[in-house]
Every structure is written in structure tokens, then in C-alpha cells.
Coordinates of N, CA and C in Angstrom, one line a residue:
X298 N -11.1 -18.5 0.5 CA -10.5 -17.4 -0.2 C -10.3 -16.2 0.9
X299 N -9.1 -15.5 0.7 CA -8.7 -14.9 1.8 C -9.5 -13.4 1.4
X300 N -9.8 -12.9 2.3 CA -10.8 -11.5 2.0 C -10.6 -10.6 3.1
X301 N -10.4 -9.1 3.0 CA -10.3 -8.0 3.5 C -11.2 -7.1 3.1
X302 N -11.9 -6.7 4.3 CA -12.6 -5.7 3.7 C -12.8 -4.0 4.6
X303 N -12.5 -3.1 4.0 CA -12.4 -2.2 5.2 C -13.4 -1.4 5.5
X304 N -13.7 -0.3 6.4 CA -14.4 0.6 6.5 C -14.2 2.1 7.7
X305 N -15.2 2.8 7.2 CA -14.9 3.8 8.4 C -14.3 5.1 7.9
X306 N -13.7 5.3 6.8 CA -13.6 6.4 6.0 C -15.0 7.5 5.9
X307 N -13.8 8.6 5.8 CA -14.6 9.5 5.5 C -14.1 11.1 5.8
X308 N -15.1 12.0 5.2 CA -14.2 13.5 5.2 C -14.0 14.3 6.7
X309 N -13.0 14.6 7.3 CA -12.6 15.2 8.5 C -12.1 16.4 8.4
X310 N -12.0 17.0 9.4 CA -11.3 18.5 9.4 C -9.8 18.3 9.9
X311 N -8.9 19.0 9.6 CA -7.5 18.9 10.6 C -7.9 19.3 11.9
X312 N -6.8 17.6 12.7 CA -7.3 17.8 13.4 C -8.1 16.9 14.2
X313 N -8.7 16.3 13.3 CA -10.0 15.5 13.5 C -9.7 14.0 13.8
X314 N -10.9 13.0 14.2 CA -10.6 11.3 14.2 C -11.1 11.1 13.4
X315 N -10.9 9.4 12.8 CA -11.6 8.6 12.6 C -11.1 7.1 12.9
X316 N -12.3 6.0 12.4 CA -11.7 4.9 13.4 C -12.2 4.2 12.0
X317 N -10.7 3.4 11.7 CA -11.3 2.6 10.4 C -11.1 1.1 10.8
X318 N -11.7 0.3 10.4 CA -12.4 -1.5 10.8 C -11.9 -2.3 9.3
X319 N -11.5 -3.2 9.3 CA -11.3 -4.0 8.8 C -11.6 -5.2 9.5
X320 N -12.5 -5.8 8.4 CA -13.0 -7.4 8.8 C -12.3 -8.0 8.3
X321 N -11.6 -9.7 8.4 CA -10.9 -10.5 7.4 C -12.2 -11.7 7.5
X322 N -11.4 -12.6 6.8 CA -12.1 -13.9 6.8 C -11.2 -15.0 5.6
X323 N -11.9 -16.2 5.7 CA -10.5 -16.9 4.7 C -9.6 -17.3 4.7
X324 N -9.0 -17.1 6.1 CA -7.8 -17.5 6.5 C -7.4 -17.7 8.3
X325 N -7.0 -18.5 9.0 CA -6.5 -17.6 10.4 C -5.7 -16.9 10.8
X326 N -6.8 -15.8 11.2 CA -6.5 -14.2 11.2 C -5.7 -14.1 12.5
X327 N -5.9 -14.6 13.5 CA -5.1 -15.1 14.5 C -3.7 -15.3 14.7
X328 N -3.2 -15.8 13.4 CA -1.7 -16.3 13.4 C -1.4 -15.2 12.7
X329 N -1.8 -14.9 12.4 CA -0.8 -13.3 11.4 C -0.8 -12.4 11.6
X330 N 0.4 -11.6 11.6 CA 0.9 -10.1 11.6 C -0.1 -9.9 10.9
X331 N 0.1 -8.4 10.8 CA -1.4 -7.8 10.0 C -1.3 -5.9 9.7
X332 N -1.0 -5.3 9.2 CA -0.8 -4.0 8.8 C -1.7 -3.0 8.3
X333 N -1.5 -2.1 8.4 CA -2.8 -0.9 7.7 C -1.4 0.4 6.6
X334 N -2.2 -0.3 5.3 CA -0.9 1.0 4.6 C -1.9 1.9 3.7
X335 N -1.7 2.6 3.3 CA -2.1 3.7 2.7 C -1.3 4.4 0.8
X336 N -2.6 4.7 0.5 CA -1.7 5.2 -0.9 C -2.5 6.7 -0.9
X337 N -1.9 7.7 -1.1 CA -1.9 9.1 -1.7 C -2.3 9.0 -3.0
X338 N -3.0 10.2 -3.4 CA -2.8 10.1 -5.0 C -1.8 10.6 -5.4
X339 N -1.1 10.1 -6.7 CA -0.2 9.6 -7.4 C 0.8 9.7 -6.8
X340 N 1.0 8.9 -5.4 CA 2.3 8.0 -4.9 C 1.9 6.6 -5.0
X341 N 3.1 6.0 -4.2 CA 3.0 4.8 -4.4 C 2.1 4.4 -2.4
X342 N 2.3 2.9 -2.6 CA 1.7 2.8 -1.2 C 2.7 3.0 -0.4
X343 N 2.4 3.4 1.2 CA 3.3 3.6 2.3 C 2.5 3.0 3.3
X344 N 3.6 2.2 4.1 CA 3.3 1.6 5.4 C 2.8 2.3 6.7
X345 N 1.7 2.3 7.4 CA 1.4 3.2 8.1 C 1.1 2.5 9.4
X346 N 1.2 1.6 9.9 CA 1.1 1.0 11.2 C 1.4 -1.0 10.8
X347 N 1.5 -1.6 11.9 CA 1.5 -3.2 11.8 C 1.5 -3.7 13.4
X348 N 0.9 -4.9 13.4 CA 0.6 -5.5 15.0 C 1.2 -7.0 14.7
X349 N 1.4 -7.1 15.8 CA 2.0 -8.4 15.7 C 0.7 -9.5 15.7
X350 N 0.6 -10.7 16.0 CA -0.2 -12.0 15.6 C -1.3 -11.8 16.6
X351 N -0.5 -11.8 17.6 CA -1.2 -12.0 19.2 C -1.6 -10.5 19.8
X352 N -1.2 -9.5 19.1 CA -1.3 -8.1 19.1 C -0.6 -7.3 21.0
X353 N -0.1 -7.8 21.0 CA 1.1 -7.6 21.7 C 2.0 -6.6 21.1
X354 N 2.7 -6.4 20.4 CA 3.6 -5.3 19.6 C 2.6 -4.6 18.8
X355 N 3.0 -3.5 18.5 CA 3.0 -2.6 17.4 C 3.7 -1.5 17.1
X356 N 3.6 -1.5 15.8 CA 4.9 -0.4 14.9 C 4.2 0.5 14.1
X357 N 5.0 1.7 14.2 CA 4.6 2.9 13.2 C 5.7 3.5 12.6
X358 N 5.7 4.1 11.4 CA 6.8 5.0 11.5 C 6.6 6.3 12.1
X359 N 7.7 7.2 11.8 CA 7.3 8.7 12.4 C 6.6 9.5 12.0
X360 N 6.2 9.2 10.8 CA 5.2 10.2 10.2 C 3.8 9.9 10.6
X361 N 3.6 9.3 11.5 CA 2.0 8.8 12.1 C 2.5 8.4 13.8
X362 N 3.7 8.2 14.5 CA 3.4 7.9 15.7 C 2.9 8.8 16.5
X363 N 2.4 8.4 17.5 CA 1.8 8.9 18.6 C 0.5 9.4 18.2
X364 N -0.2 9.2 17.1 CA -1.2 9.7 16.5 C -2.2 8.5 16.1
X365 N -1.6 7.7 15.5 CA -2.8 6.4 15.0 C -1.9 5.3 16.0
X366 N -3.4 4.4 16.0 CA -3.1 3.1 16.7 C -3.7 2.1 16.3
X367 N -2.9 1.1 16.3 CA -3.3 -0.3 15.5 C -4.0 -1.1 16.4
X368 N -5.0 -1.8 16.3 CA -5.6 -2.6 17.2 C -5.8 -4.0 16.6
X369 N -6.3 -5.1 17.2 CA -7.1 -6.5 16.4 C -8.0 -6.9 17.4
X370 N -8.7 -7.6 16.9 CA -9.6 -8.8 17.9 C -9.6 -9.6 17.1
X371 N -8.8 -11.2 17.6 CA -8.6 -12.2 17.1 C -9.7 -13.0 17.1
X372 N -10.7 -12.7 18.2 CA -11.9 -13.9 18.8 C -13.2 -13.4 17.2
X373 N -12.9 -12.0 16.9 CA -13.6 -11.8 15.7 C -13.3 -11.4 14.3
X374 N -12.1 -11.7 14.3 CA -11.2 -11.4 13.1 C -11.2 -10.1 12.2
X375 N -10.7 -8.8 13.4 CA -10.9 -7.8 12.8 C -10.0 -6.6 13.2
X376 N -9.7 -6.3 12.6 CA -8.3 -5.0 12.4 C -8.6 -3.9 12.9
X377 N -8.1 -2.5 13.4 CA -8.7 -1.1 13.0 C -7.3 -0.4 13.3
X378 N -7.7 0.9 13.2 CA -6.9 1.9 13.2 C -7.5 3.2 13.3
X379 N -7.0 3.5 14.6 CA -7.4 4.5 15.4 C -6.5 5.7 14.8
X380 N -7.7 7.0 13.9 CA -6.6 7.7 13.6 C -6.8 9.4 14.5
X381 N -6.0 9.9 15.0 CA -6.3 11.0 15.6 C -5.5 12.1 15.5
X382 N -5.9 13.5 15.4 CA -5.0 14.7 15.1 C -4.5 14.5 13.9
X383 N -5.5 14.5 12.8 CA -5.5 14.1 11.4 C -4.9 15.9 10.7
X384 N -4.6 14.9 9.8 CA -3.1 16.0 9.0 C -3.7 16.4 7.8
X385 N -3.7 17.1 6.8 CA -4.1 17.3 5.1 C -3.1 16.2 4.7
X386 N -1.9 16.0 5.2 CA -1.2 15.0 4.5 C -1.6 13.9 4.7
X387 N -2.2 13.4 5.6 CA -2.7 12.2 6.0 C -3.8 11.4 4.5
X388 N -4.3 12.6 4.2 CA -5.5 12.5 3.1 C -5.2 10.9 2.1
X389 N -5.7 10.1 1.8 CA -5.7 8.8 1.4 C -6.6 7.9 1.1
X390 N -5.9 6.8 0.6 CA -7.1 5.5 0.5 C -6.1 4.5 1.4
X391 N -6.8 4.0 2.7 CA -6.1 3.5 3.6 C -7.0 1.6 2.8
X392 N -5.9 1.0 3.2 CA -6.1 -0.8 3.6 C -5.8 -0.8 4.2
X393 N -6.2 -2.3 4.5 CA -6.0 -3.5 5.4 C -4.7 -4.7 5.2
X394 N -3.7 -4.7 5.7 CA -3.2 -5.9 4.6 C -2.1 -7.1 5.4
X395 N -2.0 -8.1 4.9 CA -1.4 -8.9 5.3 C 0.3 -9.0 5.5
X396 N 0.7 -7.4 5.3 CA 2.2 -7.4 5.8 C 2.5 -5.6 5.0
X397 N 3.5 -5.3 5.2 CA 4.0 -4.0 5.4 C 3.8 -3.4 3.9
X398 N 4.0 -4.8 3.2 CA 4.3 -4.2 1.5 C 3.0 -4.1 0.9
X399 N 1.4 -4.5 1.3 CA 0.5 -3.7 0.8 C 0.5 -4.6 -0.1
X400 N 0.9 -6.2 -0.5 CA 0.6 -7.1 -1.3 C -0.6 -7.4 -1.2
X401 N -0.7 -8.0 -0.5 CA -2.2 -8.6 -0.4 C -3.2 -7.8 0.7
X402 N -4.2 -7.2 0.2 CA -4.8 -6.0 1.0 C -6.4 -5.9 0.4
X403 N -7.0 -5.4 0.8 CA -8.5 -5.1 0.4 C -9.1 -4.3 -0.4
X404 N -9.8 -3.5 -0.6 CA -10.1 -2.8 -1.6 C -10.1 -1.5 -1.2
X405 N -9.9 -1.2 0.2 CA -9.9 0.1 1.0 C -10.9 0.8 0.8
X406 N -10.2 1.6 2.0 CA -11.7 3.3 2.5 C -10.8 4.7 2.8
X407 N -11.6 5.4 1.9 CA -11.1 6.7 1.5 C -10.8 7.2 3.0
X408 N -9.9 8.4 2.9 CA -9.9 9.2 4.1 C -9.2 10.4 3.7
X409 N -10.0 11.5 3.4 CA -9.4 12.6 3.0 C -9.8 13.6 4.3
X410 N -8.9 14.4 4.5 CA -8.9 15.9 5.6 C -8.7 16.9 5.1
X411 N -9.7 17.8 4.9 CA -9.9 18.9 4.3 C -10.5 19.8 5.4
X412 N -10.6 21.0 5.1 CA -11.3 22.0 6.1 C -12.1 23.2 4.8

């Protein structure tokens, strides 16, 4: 059974880091793209980073480049996303997920930025 699970949330100042971890297991994590999206409250989800298989590429859009970075380690099957110079807009419940659309994803970890 394919499983995501994340972690690393938590309350920041603007401004601030954090570094969220996602474990997988269930599947080989190895061969697959892999993405980190986010939902606001009451929006819908939005895509916020993706790495390629072999973690050679990665994508962001503009509302997060130069600021978060996607990482993996395939030898341990595990995701993160390095978030830095954190925004009030940023404020969220970030996943883990198996492609851009936030289908198949974890149960997520809060990340709100308040001051």
C-alpha cells in the first residue's frame, strides 16, 4: 500500500525557514516524479514544487521560486522541501504527492506564518 507521510510543520515568523520531510513507502519511490502542493484555507490545492525521478530536475512556479527547494533521497525514500523567506501567504497545509495534481498525497503538515 502506497503511503505518504509528512512532517516538519510548524509556526514561523515572516521571513523565516522550515524544512518539511516526507517519508514514502509502498511503492518504488525511485522511479517516480514526486511533488510537494499545498492547500490554503478555503482554496483549492496548488502546486508548489516537483523533482524529477532521479532528482536531477526541478520545477516551481513563481510564486515560490528562488525561495523553496525540492529535494529526494532515493537510497531512503524520502522527499523534503526546503522552505525559506516564508511569506503570510505561504500559510498552509503542505503534502507530499505523487504528481502536480495533489491526487494521491498524504495527510500533510500544517505551516502557518504569522508574526
Amino acid at each position: 500500500e502506497l503511503k505518504l507521510v509528512e512532517s516538519g510543520g510548524g509556526l514561523v515568523q515572516p521571513g523565516g525557514s522550515l524544512r518539511l520531510s516526507c517519508a514514502a513507502s509502498g511503492f518504488r519511490f525511485g522511479l517516480y516524479p514526486m511533488a510537494w502542493v499545498r492547500q490554503a484555507p478555503g482554496k483549492g490545492l496548488e502546486w508548489v514544487a516537483d523533482i524529477t525521478a532521479s532528482g536531477t530536475k526541478t520545477y516551481y512556479p513563481d510564486s515560490v521560486k528562488g525561495r523553496f527547494t525540492i529535494s529526494r533521497d532515493n537510497a531512503k525514500s524520502t522527499l523534503d522541501l526546503q522552505l525559506n523567506s516564508l511569506k503570510t501567504e505561504d500559510t498552509a497545509m503542505y503534502y507530499c504527492s505523487t504528481s502536480r495534481t495533489g491526487t494521491t498525497r498524504g495527510q500533510g503538515t500544517q505551516v502557518t506564518v504569522s508574526s
